[in-house]
Short mmCIF file of C-alpha atoms and ligand atoms in Angstrom, two decimals:
data_model
loop_
_atom_site.label_atom_id
_atom_site.label_comp_id
_atom_site.label_asym_id
_atom_site.label_seq_id
_atom_site.Cartn_x
_atom_site.Cartn_y
_atom_site.Cartn_z
CA MET A 9 49.83 -73.56 -7.21
CA LYS A 10 53.56 -73.44 -7.38
CA GLN A 11 54.93 -70.82 -5.01
CA GLU A 12 56.93 -68.45 -7.17
CA LYS A 13 58.92 -65.52 -5.99
CA THR A 14 57.37 -62.09 -5.63
CA LEU A 15 58.46 -59.72 -8.38
CA ILE A 16 56.45 -56.63 -7.53
CA GLU A 17 55.02 -55.26 -4.33
CA MET A 18 52.92 -52.13 -4.18
CA VAL A 19 52.36 -51.06 -0.58
CA ASN A 20 49.73 -48.62 0.69
CA ILE A 21 49.42 -46.82 -2.62
CA THR A 22 47.25 -43.70 -2.53
CA LYS A 23 46.49 -41.53 -5.53
CA ARG A 24 44.18 -38.54 -5.37
CA PHE A 25 42.69 -36.61 -8.25
CA PRO A 26 40.67 -33.44 -7.72
CA GLY A 27 37.46 -34.59 -6.05
CA VAL A 28 38.27 -38.29 -5.97
CA VAL A 29 40.60 -40.78 -4.29
CA ALA A 30 41.35 -43.11 -7.19
CA ASN A 31 43.55 -45.43 -5.13
CA ASP A 32 43.11 -45.55 -1.36
CA CYS A 33 45.90 -47.37 0.49
CA VAL A 34 46.04 -50.21 -2.04
CA ASN A 35 48.28 -53.24 -1.53
CA PHE A 36 49.05 -55.33 -4.58
CA ASP A 37 51.72 -57.89 -5.39
CA VAL A 38 52.73 -59.90 -8.43
CA ARG A 39 54.59 -63.20 -8.58
CA ALA A 40 56.76 -64.65 -11.30
CA GLY A 41 54.86 -67.08 -13.49
CA GLU A 42 51.36 -65.87 -12.76
CA VAL A 43 48.55 -64.18 -14.60
CA HIS A 44 47.13 -61.79 -12.03
CA ALA A 45 43.72 -60.42 -12.98
CA LEU A 46 42.68 -56.99 -11.77
CA LEU A 47 38.93 -56.64 -11.49
CA GLY A 48 36.64 -53.87 -10.43
CA GLU A 49 33.73 -51.73 -11.49
CA ASN A 50 34.19 -48.81 -13.86
CA GLY A 51 36.02 -46.10 -11.97
CA SER A 52 37.31 -48.38 -9.22
CA GLY A 53 40.93 -47.37 -9.87
CA LYS A 54 42.41 -50.21 -11.94
CA SER A 55 43.96 -48.12 -14.71
CA THR A 56 45.24 -45.59 -12.19
CA LEU A 57 47.00 -48.28 -10.14
CA MET A 58 48.64 -49.70 -13.24
CA SER A 59 49.60 -46.26 -14.52
CA ILE A 60 51.46 -45.82 -11.24
CA LEU A 61 53.19 -49.17 -11.62
CA SER A 62 54.22 -48.30 -15.16
CA GLY A 63 55.64 -44.90 -14.20
CA LEU A 64 52.97 -42.75 -15.85
CA TYR A 65 51.55 -41.32 -12.60
CA LYS A 66 53.30 -40.66 -9.30
CA PRO A 67 51.39 -41.81 -6.21
CA ASN A 68 50.64 -39.32 -3.43
CA ASP A 69 51.64 -41.96 -0.96
CA GLY A 70 52.91 -45.52 -0.80
CA ARG A 71 55.93 -47.53 -1.89
CA ILE A 72 56.82 -49.85 -4.76
CA PHE A 73 59.31 -52.72 -4.54
CA VAL A 74 60.80 -54.66 -7.45
CA ASP A 75 62.63 -57.84 -6.43
CA GLY A 76 62.52 -56.58 -2.85
CA GLN A 77 64.27 -53.31 -3.71
CA GLU A 78 62.36 -50.07 -3.32
CA VAL A 79 62.01 -48.12 -6.56
CA VAL A 80 60.75 -44.65 -7.47
CA PHE A 81 59.67 -44.25 -11.09
CA LYS A 82 59.95 -40.78 -12.55
CA ASN A 83 58.59 -41.81 -15.95
CA PRO A 84 57.59 -44.88 -17.98
CA ARG A 85 61.18 -45.36 -19.08
CA ASP A 86 62.23 -45.99 -15.47
CA ALA A 87 59.54 -48.63 -15.18
CA ILE A 88 60.58 -50.30 -18.43
CA GLU A 89 64.15 -50.32 -17.18
CA ALA A 90 62.91 -52.18 -14.10
CA GLY A 91 61.22 -54.73 -16.36
CA ILE A 92 57.66 -53.41 -16.23
CA GLY A 93 55.81 -52.73 -19.48
CA MET A 94 52.24 -51.64 -20.05
CA VAL A 95 50.12 -52.10 -23.15
CA HIS A 96 47.49 -49.36 -23.10
CA GLN A 97 44.11 -49.59 -24.70
CA HIS A 98 45.04 -46.93 -27.18
CA PHE A 99 48.20 -48.12 -28.82
CA LYS A 100 51.10 -45.75 -29.14
CA LEU A 101 52.53 -46.78 -32.48
CA VAL A 102 53.61 -44.64 -35.41
CA ASP A 103 51.64 -45.74 -38.48
CA THR A 104 54.19 -44.92 -41.14
CA PHE A 105 57.06 -46.75 -39.40
CA THR A 106 57.76 -50.45 -39.58
CA VAL A 107 57.24 -52.74 -36.62
CA ALA A 108 60.99 -52.83 -35.95
CA GLU A 109 61.30 -49.04 -36.16
CA ASN A 110 58.46 -48.66 -33.69
CA VAL A 111 60.12 -51.05 -31.31
CA VAL A 112 63.42 -49.16 -31.15
CA LEU A 113 61.73 -45.77 -31.13
CA GLY A 114 62.36 -44.14 -27.77
CA SER A 115 64.49 -47.02 -26.61
CA LYS A 116 67.69 -46.08 -24.81
CA LYS A 117 69.71 -48.67 -26.66
CA LEU A 118 69.28 -46.65 -29.83
CA GLY A 119 72.81 -45.69 -30.83
CA PHE A 120 75.34 -45.74 -33.59
CA PHE A 121 75.68 -49.47 -33.56
CA LEU A 122 72.04 -50.33 -33.70
CA ARG A 123 71.50 -52.25 -36.88
CA MET A 124 67.95 -52.54 -38.11
CA ASP A 125 68.54 -56.01 -39.53
CA ASN A 126 69.70 -57.19 -36.11
CA VAL A 127 66.63 -55.69 -34.48
CA GLU A 128 64.45 -57.42 -37.03
CA LYS A 129 66.17 -60.75 -36.44
CA LYS A 130 65.73 -60.51 -32.70
CA LEU A 131 62.08 -59.50 -33.09
CA ALA A 132 61.41 -62.36 -35.46
CA ARG A 133 62.89 -64.76 -32.89
CA LEU A 134 60.81 -63.32 -30.06
CA SER A 135 57.67 -63.32 -32.17
CA GLU A 136 58.26 -66.92 -33.16
CA SER A 137 58.99 -68.18 -29.68
CA TYR A 138 55.90 -66.56 -28.14
CA GLY A 139 53.61 -67.37 -31.06
CA LEU A 140 52.94 -63.71 -31.86
CA GLY A 141 53.11 -63.92 -35.65
CA VAL A 142 54.50 -60.40 -36.01
CA ASN A 143 56.38 -59.47 -39.19
CA PRO A 144 59.12 -57.00 -38.10
CA SER A 145 59.39 -55.29 -41.48
CA ALA A 146 55.65 -54.66 -41.98
CA LYS A 147 54.45 -51.07 -41.76
CA VAL A 148 52.15 -50.48 -38.84
CA TRP A 149 49.36 -48.96 -40.96
CA GLN A 150 49.02 -52.30 -42.73
CA LEU A 151 48.23 -54.15 -39.50
CA SER A 152 44.91 -55.07 -37.94
CA VAL A 153 44.06 -54.04 -34.40
CA GLY A 154 44.97 -57.49 -33.09
CA GLU A 155 48.34 -57.37 -34.84
CA ARG A 156 49.08 -53.91 -33.46
CA GLN A 157 48.43 -55.20 -30.00
CA ARG A 158 50.91 -58.00 -30.59
CA VAL A 159 53.44 -55.42 -31.75
CA GLU A 160 53.03 -53.63 -28.42
CA ILE A 161 53.61 -56.92 -26.64
CA VAL A 162 56.68 -57.85 -28.64
CA LYS A 163 58.00 -54.32 -28.06
CA MET A 164 57.78 -54.83 -24.32
CA LEU A 165 59.45 -58.24 -24.57
CA TYR A 166 62.23 -56.73 -26.70
CA ARG A 167 62.82 -54.13 -24.04
CA GLY A 168 63.15 -56.86 -21.44
CA SER A 169 59.81 -56.66 -19.64
CA ARG A 170 59.32 -59.34 -17.04
CA VAL A 171 56.01 -57.91 -15.96
CA LEU A 172 53.50 -57.16 -18.68
CA ILE A 173 50.42 -55.08 -17.89
CA LEU A 174 47.47 -55.36 -20.29
CA ASP A 175 44.57 -52.93 -19.88
CA GLU A 176 41.41 -54.59 -21.22
CA PRO A 177 43.29 -56.20 -24.11
CA THR A 178 40.42 -58.28 -25.45
CA ALA A 179 38.00 -55.38 -25.77
CA VAL A 180 39.31 -54.82 -29.30
CA LEU A 181 39.85 -58.45 -30.29
CA THR A 182 37.71 -61.07 -31.99
CA PRO A 183 37.08 -64.22 -29.90
CA GLN A 184 39.64 -66.03 -32.05
CA GLU A 185 42.31 -63.36 -31.48
CA ALA A 186 41.56 -63.36 -27.76
CA ARG A 187 42.24 -67.09 -27.61
CA GLU A 188 45.55 -66.60 -29.39
CA LEU A 189 46.47 -63.82 -26.97
CA PHE A 190 45.81 -66.08 -24.01
CA ALA A 191 48.00 -68.78 -25.52
CA THR A 192 50.80 -66.21 -25.77
CA LEU A 193 50.28 -65.13 -22.17
CA LYS A 194 50.56 -68.76 -21.06
CA LYS A 195 53.85 -69.08 -22.92
CA MET A 196 55.12 -65.98 -21.15
CA THR A 197 54.19 -67.12 -17.66
CA ALA A 198 55.63 -70.57 -18.35
CA ARG A 199 58.97 -68.80 -18.78
CA GLY A 200 58.70 -66.90 -15.53
CA HIS A 201 57.19 -63.66 -16.75
CA ALA A 202 54.24 -62.21 -14.90
CA VAL A 203 51.13 -60.79 -16.53
CA ILE A 204 48.67 -58.34 -15.02
CA LEU A 205 45.37 -58.49 -16.84
CA ILE A 206 42.71 -55.83 -16.42
CA THR A 207 39.39 -57.14 -17.66
CA HIS A 208 35.66 -56.98 -17.13
CA LYS A 209 35.00 -60.38 -18.57
CA MET A 210 34.48 -63.06 -15.96
CA GLN A 211 35.03 -65.95 -18.30
CA GLU A 212 38.47 -64.58 -19.13
CA VAL A 213 39.36 -64.40 -15.48
CA MET A 214 38.21 -67.98 -14.97
CA GLU A 215 40.10 -69.09 -18.08
CA VAL A 216 43.53 -67.53 -17.66
CA ALA A 217 44.06 -66.01 -14.22
CA ASP A 218 46.00 -67.64 -11.39
CA ARG A 219 45.13 -64.98 -8.84
CA VAL A 220 42.61 -62.17 -8.78
CA THR A 221 42.66 -58.82 -7.01
CA VAL A 222 39.37 -56.96 -6.73
CA LEU A 223 39.22 -53.18 -6.35
CA ARG A 224 36.13 -51.39 -5.12
CA ARG A 225 35.93 -47.59 -5.05
CA GLY A 226 39.69 -47.25 -4.94
CA LYS A 227 40.29 -49.82 -2.20
CA SER A 228 41.54 -53.35 -2.70
CA VAL A 229 38.96 -55.66 -1.17
CA ALA A 230 40.54 -59.06 -1.82
CA THR A 231 43.35 -60.99 -3.45
CA ILE A 232 42.42 -64.62 -4.00
CA ASN A 233 43.36 -67.74 -5.93
CA ARG A 234 41.18 -68.13 -8.97
CA SER A 235 40.63 -71.79 -8.18
CA GLU A 236 38.88 -70.82 -4.96
CA VAL A 237 36.21 -68.51 -6.38
CA THR A 238 33.20 -68.58 -8.66
CA PRO A 239 32.25 -65.79 -11.09
CA ARG A 240 29.38 -64.95 -8.76
CA ASP A 241 31.76 -64.52 -5.79
CA LEU A 242 33.83 -62.13 -7.87
CA ALA A 243 30.80 -60.12 -8.95
CA ASN A 244 29.73 -59.80 -5.34
CA LEU A 245 33.21 -58.71 -4.24
CA MET A 246 33.25 -56.08 -6.97
CA MET A 247 29.94 -54.63 -6.02
CA GLY A 248 29.95 -55.25 -2.31
CA GLN A 249 26.45 -56.69 -2.48
CA ASP A 250 24.59 -59.51 -4.11
CA PHE A 251 24.44 -58.81 -7.79
CA VAL A 252 21.02 -59.37 -9.22
CA GLY A 253 21.34 -59.19 -12.96
CA GLY A 254 19.07 -60.73 -15.48
CA VAL A 255 17.12 -58.15 -17.45
CA LYS A 256 15.88 -59.90 -20.54
CA ARG A 257 14.03 -59.18 -23.73
CA GLU A 258 10.27 -59.38 -23.54
CA LYS A 259 7.98 -60.75 -26.18
CA GLY A 260 6.84 -57.17 -26.52
CA ASN A 261 4.55 -55.43 -28.92
CA ILE A 262 6.12 -55.63 -32.32
CA GLY A 263 4.54 -52.86 -34.35
CA ARG A 264 4.93 -51.26 -37.75
CA THR A 265 8.16 -51.33 -39.71
CA VAL A 266 10.47 -48.47 -38.74
CA LEU A 267 13.71 -49.20 -40.58
CA GLU A 268 13.58 -50.65 -44.05
CA MET A 269 16.65 -51.27 -46.19
CA THR A 270 16.32 -52.68 -49.70
CA GLY A 271 19.21 -53.74 -51.90
CA VAL A 272 21.71 -51.39 -50.27
CA ASN A 273 25.22 -51.28 -51.70
CA ALA A 274 28.06 -49.15 -50.41
CA GLU A 275 31.68 -48.72 -51.30
CA GLY A 276 34.32 -49.53 -48.71
CA GLU A 277 37.88 -48.32 -48.24
CA GLY A 278 39.99 -49.27 -51.23
CA HIS A 279 38.03 -50.90 -54.00
CA ARG A 280 36.12 -53.59 -52.15
CA PRO A 281 32.37 -53.18 -51.79
CA SER A 282 31.70 -52.87 -48.08
CA LEU A 283 27.98 -53.62 -48.19
CA ASN A 284 26.54 -55.93 -50.77
CA ASN A 285 22.83 -55.91 -51.54
CA ILE A 286 21.63 -55.59 -47.94
CA SER A 287 17.91 -55.89 -47.33
CA LEU A 288 16.47 -55.93 -43.83
CA SER A 289 13.76 -54.37 -41.76
CA ILE A 290 13.28 -53.65 -38.06
CA ALA A 291 9.88 -52.90 -36.56
CA SER A 292 8.78 -50.73 -33.70
CA GLY A 293 9.42 -52.56 -30.42
CA GLU A 294 11.95 -54.87 -31.97
CA ILE A 295 15.66 -55.36 -31.27
CA MET A 296 17.63 -56.85 -34.13
CA GLY A 297 21.13 -58.10 -33.40
CA ILE A 298 23.89 -57.91 -36.00
CA VAL A 299 27.03 -59.99 -35.61
CA GLY A 300 30.07 -60.61 -37.78
CA VAL A 301 33.82 -60.81 -37.66
CA ALA A 302 35.56 -57.41 -37.85
CA GLY A 303 36.03 -56.24 -41.44
CA ASN A 304 32.82 -57.81 -42.74
CA GLY A 305 30.72 -54.65 -42.81
CA ARG A 306 29.47 -54.20 -39.25
CA ARG A 307 30.58 -50.61 -38.87
CA GLU A 308 29.69 -49.71 -42.46
CA LEU A 309 26.16 -50.96 -41.94
CA ALA A 310 25.73 -48.65 -38.97
CA GLU A 311 27.32 -45.76 -40.83
CA VAL A 312 25.04 -45.87 -43.87
CA ILE A 313 21.98 -45.85 -41.63
CA VAL A 314 23.11 -42.85 -39.58
CA GLY A 315 24.36 -40.81 -42.52
CA MET A 316 28.09 -41.14 -42.06
CA ARG A 317 28.66 -43.16 -45.21
CA LYS A 318 27.09 -42.82 -48.67
CA ILE A 319 25.29 -45.67 -50.35
CA SER A 320 25.84 -46.25 -54.06
CA SER A 321 22.46 -47.89 -54.70
CA GLY A 322 19.45 -49.21 -52.87
CA ARG A 323 16.88 -47.69 -50.54
CA ILE A 324 16.79 -46.81 -46.84
CA ARG A 325 13.61 -45.65 -45.15
CA VAL A 326 12.71 -44.75 -41.61
CA ASP A 327 8.98 -44.61 -40.87
CA GLY A 328 8.40 -44.67 -44.62
CA LYS A 329 10.52 -41.57 -45.27
CA ASP A 330 13.58 -41.77 -47.50
CA THR A 331 16.72 -41.37 -45.37
CA ALA A 332 19.43 -42.59 -47.75
CA ASN A 333 22.43 -40.27 -48.07
CA LYS A 334 20.97 -37.63 -45.76
CA SER A 335 23.33 -35.83 -43.41
CA PRO A 336 23.74 -36.98 -39.79
CA ARG A 337 22.06 -33.73 -38.68
CA GLU A 338 18.99 -34.36 -40.86
CA LEU A 339 18.80 -37.93 -39.61
CA ILE A 340 18.95 -36.82 -35.98
CA ASP A 341 15.95 -34.61 -36.67
CA MET A 342 14.20 -37.59 -38.26
CA GLY A 343 14.64 -39.56 -35.03
CA VAL A 344 17.72 -41.65 -35.83
CA SER A 345 20.09 -42.10 -32.90
CA TYR A 346 23.63 -43.44 -33.07
CA ILE A 347 25.69 -44.95 -30.29
CA PRO A 348 29.11 -45.42 -31.91
CA ASP A 349 31.71 -47.85 -30.60
CA ASP A 350 34.36 -45.21 -30.00
CA ARG A 351 32.96 -43.21 -27.13
CA LEU A 352 35.73 -40.62 -27.19
CA GLY A 353 36.10 -40.39 -30.96
CA THR A 354 32.80 -39.97 -32.76
CA GLY A 355 30.79 -40.17 -29.53
CA LEU A 356 31.75 -37.56 -26.96
CA VAL A 357 34.09 -34.60 -27.15
CA PRO A 358 36.65 -35.53 -24.48
CA SER A 359 37.81 -32.01 -23.61
CA LEU A 360 34.29 -30.64 -23.08
CA ASP A 361 32.25 -31.06 -19.92
CA ALA A 362 29.08 -33.08 -19.40
CA VAL A 363 26.80 -30.10 -20.04
CA ASP A 364 28.30 -29.30 -23.43
CA ASN A 365 28.36 -32.95 -24.44
CA LEU A 366 24.75 -33.45 -23.44
CA ILE A 367 23.32 -30.40 -25.19
CA MET A 368 25.34 -30.96 -28.34
CA LYS A 369 22.43 -32.52 -30.18
CA SER A 370 19.64 -30.39 -28.78
CA TYR A 371 21.07 -26.89 -28.94
CA LYS A 372 18.76 -25.99 -31.78
CA LYS A 373 15.71 -26.76 -29.73
CA PRO A 374 13.95 -23.64 -28.47
CA ALA A 375 13.92 -24.84 -24.85
CA LEU A 376 17.66 -24.29 -24.50
CA GLY A 377 17.98 -20.89 -26.08
CA LYS A 378 17.34 -18.65 -29.02
CA GLY A 379 19.38 -19.08 -32.18
CA LEU A 380 23.00 -19.49 -31.31
CA PHE A 381 22.59 -18.20 -27.80
CA ILE A 382 22.29 -20.97 -25.29
CA ASN A 383 20.66 -20.25 -22.01
CA LEU A 384 23.35 -21.53 -19.65
CA GLY A 385 21.03 -22.01 -16.72
CA ARG A 386 18.63 -24.09 -18.75
CA ALA A 387 21.45 -26.06 -20.37
CA ARG A 388 22.80 -26.90 -16.95
CA ALA A 389 19.40 -27.93 -15.62
CA TYR A 390 18.80 -30.07 -18.69
CA ALA A 391 22.18 -31.77 -18.23
CA GLU A 392 21.63 -32.32 -14.52
CA LYS A 393 18.29 -33.93 -15.18
CA LEU A 394 19.80 -36.36 -17.70
CA VAL A 395 22.79 -37.15 -15.48
CA ASP A 396 20.36 -38.04 -12.74
CA GLU A 397 17.97 -39.99 -14.94
CA PHE A 398 20.68 -42.08 -16.55
CA GLY A 399 22.70 -42.56 -13.36
CA VAL A 400 25.94 -40.98 -14.57
CA LYS A 401 28.38 -40.75 -11.67
CA LEU A 402 30.56 -37.67 -11.86
CA THR A 403 32.32 -35.38 -9.42
CA SER A 404 31.46 -32.21 -11.32
CA ILE A 405 29.17 -31.55 -14.24
CA HIS A 406 31.79 -29.06 -15.46
CA ALA A 407 34.78 -31.43 -15.59
CA PRO A 408 36.02 -32.64 -18.99
CA VAL A 409 34.37 -35.97 -19.77
CA SER A 410 37.78 -37.50 -20.59
CA LEU A 411 38.22 -37.80 -16.81
CA LEU A 412 35.13 -39.96 -16.36
CA SER A 413 35.53 -43.73 -16.13
CA GLY A 414 34.59 -45.74 -19.22
CA GLY A 415 31.26 -46.83 -17.81
CA ASN A 416 30.20 -43.33 -16.98
CA GLN A 417 31.26 -42.00 -20.38
CA GLN A 418 29.05 -44.63 -21.95
CA ARG A 419 26.08 -43.71 -19.77
CA LEU A 420 26.54 -40.08 -20.71
CA LEU A 421 26.57 -40.94 -24.39
CA LEU A 422 23.41 -43.03 -24.00
CA ALA A 423 21.77 -40.23 -22.05
CA ARG A 424 22.37 -37.82 -24.91
CA GLU A 425 21.33 -40.25 -27.64
CA LEU A 426 18.22 -41.56 -25.96
CA ALA A 427 17.01 -38.35 -24.32
CA GLU A 428 14.77 -37.34 -27.18
CA ASN A 429 12.99 -40.65 -27.64
CA PRO A 430 14.39 -41.61 -31.03
CA ARG A 431 12.46 -43.79 -33.51
CA LEU A 432 15.51 -45.82 -34.43
CA VAL A 433 18.53 -46.57 -32.23
CA VAL A 434 21.69 -47.91 -33.86
CA ALA A 435 24.05 -49.13 -31.12
CA VAL A 436 27.53 -50.45 -31.88
CA PHE A 437 29.21 -52.47 -29.11
CA PRO A 438 27.41 -50.41 -26.48
CA SER A 439 28.68 -52.45 -23.54
CA ARG A 440 32.30 -52.81 -24.60
CA GLY A 441 34.62 -52.10 -21.69
CA LEU A 442 31.79 -51.87 -19.20
CA ASP A 443 31.62 -53.70 -15.90
CA ILE A 444 28.72 -56.09 -15.39
CA ALA A 445 26.57 -53.59 -13.53
CA ALA A 446 27.13 -50.88 -16.13
CA ALA A 447 26.55 -53.34 -18.98
CA GLU A 448 23.33 -54.38 -17.30
CA ALA A 449 22.29 -50.73 -17.08
CA VAL A 450 22.94 -50.29 -20.80
CA HIS A 451 20.91 -53.41 -21.58
CA LYS A 452 18.06 -52.08 -19.52
CA LEU A 453 18.11 -48.78 -21.40
CA LEU A 454 18.02 -50.51 -24.78
CA LEU A 455 15.13 -52.72 -23.69
CA GLU A 456 13.28 -49.65 -22.47
CA GLN A 457 13.74 -48.04 -25.86
CA ALA A 458 12.20 -51.05 -27.56
CA SER A 459 9.27 -51.29 -25.18
CA ARG A 460 8.67 -47.56 -25.68
CA GLY A 461 8.27 -48.36 -29.39
CA ALA A 462 11.66 -47.60 -30.93
CA ALA A 463 13.32 -49.96 -33.36
CA VAL A 464 16.79 -50.98 -32.17
CA MET A 465 19.73 -52.31 -34.14
CA LEU A 466 22.31 -53.82 -31.79
CA ILE A 467 25.67 -54.53 -33.39
CA SER A 468 27.58 -56.66 -30.93
CA GLU A 469 30.43 -59.12 -30.62
CA ASP A 470 29.03 -60.63 -27.47
CA LEU A 471 26.70 -63.51 -28.30
CA ASP A 472 25.40 -63.67 -24.73
CA GLU A 473 24.26 -60.09 -25.13
CA ILE A 474 22.59 -60.92 -28.46
CA PHE A 475 20.71 -63.88 -27.00
CA LYS A 476 19.66 -61.87 -24.00
CA LEU A 477 18.28 -58.82 -25.78
CA CYS A 478 17.47 -59.48 -29.42
CA HIS A 479 14.34 -60.76 -31.11
CA ARG A 480 16.20 -61.55 -34.32
CA VAL A 481 19.81 -61.86 -35.35
CA GLY A 482 21.50 -61.22 -38.69
CA VAL A 483 25.02 -62.27 -39.63
CA LEU A 484 27.31 -60.16 -41.80
CA TYR A 485 29.90 -61.89 -43.92
CA LYS A 486 31.93 -60.08 -46.60
CA GLY A 487 29.36 -57.31 -46.69
CA CYS A 488 26.40 -59.66 -47.23
CA LEU A 489 23.65 -60.42 -44.77
CA MET A 490 23.95 -64.17 -44.32
CA GLY A 491 20.76 -64.72 -42.46
CA ASP A 492 18.07 -63.16 -40.44
CA ILE A 493 17.01 -65.65 -37.82
CA PRO A 494 14.42 -65.45 -35.04
CA ILE A 495 16.39 -65.76 -31.81
CA GLU A 496 14.41 -68.79 -30.63
CA GLU A 497 15.69 -70.71 -33.64
CA ALA A 498 19.31 -69.57 -33.35
CA SER A 499 22.17 -71.38 -31.65
CA ALA A 500 25.60 -69.96 -30.82
CA GLU A 501 27.24 -72.64 -32.92
CA GLN A 502 25.09 -71.90 -35.96
CA ILE A 503 25.81 -68.18 -35.69
CA GLY A 504 29.53 -68.87 -35.28
CA LEU A 505 29.57 -70.91 -38.50
CA MET A 506 27.63 -68.25 -40.37
CA MET A 507 30.13 -65.63 -39.23
CA LEU A 508 32.72 -67.72 -41.06
CA GLY A 509 30.67 -67.76 -44.24
CA ALA A 510 28.31 -70.72 -44.03
CA SER A 511 24.85 -69.98 -45.39
CA LYS A 512 21.73 -70.41 -43.30
CA SER A 513 20.62 -73.50 -45.23
CA GLU A 514 24.06 -75.14 -45.00
CA VAL A 515 24.09 -74.69 -41.26
CA LYS A 516 20.58 -76.06 -40.90
CA ALA A 517 21.44 -79.12 -42.97
CA SER A 518 24.47 -80.04 -40.87
N1 LIG B 629 43.82 -38.04 -14.92
C1 LIG B 629 42.77 -38.00 -14.11
N2 LIG B 629 42.31 -36.84 -13.57
C2 LIG B 629 41.26 -36.82 -12.73
N3 LIG B 629 40.55 -37.91 -12.35
C3 LIG B 629 40.95 -39.09 -12.86
C4 LIG B 629 42.06 -39.21 -13.76
N4 LIG B 629 42.21 -40.51 -14.10
C5 LIG B 629 41.24 -41.18 -13.44
N5 LIG B 629 40.48 -40.34 -12.68
C6 LIG B 629 39.37 -40.72 -11.79
O1 LIG B 629 39.87 -41.72 -10.90
C7 LIG B 629 38.91 -42.75 -10.69
C8 LIG B 629 39.50 -44.09 -11.08
O2 LIG B 629 39.64 -44.12 -12.48
P1 LIG B 629 40.32 -45.32 -13.28
O3 LIG B 629 40.43 -44.88 -14.68
O4 LIG B 629 41.55 -45.78 -12.58
O5 LIG B 629 39.18 -46.45 -13.15
P2 LIG B 629 39.11 -47.89 -13.82
O6 LIG B 629 38.94 -48.89 -12.72
O7 LIG B 629 40.25 -48.10 -14.76
O8 LIG B 629 37.71 -47.79 -14.61
P3 LIG B 629 37.25 -48.41 -16.06
O9 LIG B 629 36.85 -49.84 -15.80
O10 LIG B 629 36.04 -47.60 -16.41
O11 LIG B 629 38.37 -48.27 -17.02
C9 LIG B 629 37.68 -42.35 -11.49
O12 LIG B 629 36.80 -41.69 -10.61
C10 LIG B 629 38.23 -41.39 -12.53
O13 LIG B 629 37.22 -40.45 -12.90
MG1 LIG B 630 40.40 -48.34 -16.88
#
């Protein structure tokens, strides 16, 4: 690899939070022209280290150098001034403003002479030259998630970032958008920018990274050239032991039908129908995968089953009982469990602790208390038992769950949803943002649910996950179910084509 000059050096960085050392004497450097991947298990300190580099957190100890000069960042603006920009997982854009307005918002250059048309011109040039396809005069609310991410990137370029930090950028992107993002990153590094990429996906590391730094429990364990490692080496460095993955679906005992949907239609946002004449069934012991490009009805399908969206016609039954248009509460009592894709939105309540989050669904049960009065001792014992059973790692059961790492939040959510042995589990992207060990743990839990006799619907964007766990796979396209294929007969290519609208028979013929 070409030896480029070092832009950033972080030396002996230590950051402590109550009860945990998030970064423990970490050394990390970034060179011009490289994509530097930052890998590590959930909770290993990646986001913390990058929040320090982008001026959001102050380290307890350690020094940062930019171009060989020591810097001390008091806030993100200082970091941006030094050419360091971070794109967070939750974008910080104002919906009702245009792209250009968002870009100048909070920028120091904002003054009397700032002309919006000039800003737009410059943005259009930047967007064009990096292949971002961003329209500067579009309102942010009109944009897709992928487009919003590109707005964040163009914003950082506009503000002169030479080092761009991306925290799990592809977690919210379709495979197609991810490829486009990587092409943009390559254009940036070709011009001497540096990119720091936090990701859990090994194939992304192998595809775009020049160097890789691995964090384990707050310490940096290695910085290596990508060309000198295999995905397995990286997994072992992350976990400090040989990783033995490989849980897999079993033939299993497929029993009676649990979920049955017949001719279900539902309205979407605006005037488009979001679900169009959906008929499917899932039996006890069975895992059915659902795939589709975003915007084709994946989320809506989950929502009508769990009572968060009304259907306009059709029938939904669970164990033969009519469940259509019942409330989420009624459906919980009928044994329908929902693992939503936004852990901290519809899933957990971020400001509450693990106990409150875990008892949220069971507080009506007599074991925890009478009426509205919860027996605190019993609630705590119940929560501790689940935390233990589901392997949630936390420093205190009474800390807000917003402070847990992504993987542990997900385990907590699964613990709550699976604790009462549901009949039907609807899981949406359950392993998004999880490291390989945590994803494996989630897979194991879903398989256990099926072998216990639950029916499982797994909505996923990860075809490897679908092939590993599911007995059948259905493809959603424009609100229609394009096929329902036994997994042994499915190929990734066939599914990919169906996601773009090809029918099952067309794909077979070709
Ligand atoms: N603001 C905070 N207050 C208290 N503890 C925190 C805070 N932010 C992070 N932590 C803790 O610091 C540790 C490192 O967290 P961090 O978010 O950096 O991990 P990560 O590697 O980004 O994990 P993930 O892959 O799940 O995103 C975790 O134990 C986390 O619970
Ligand atoms: Mg993180």
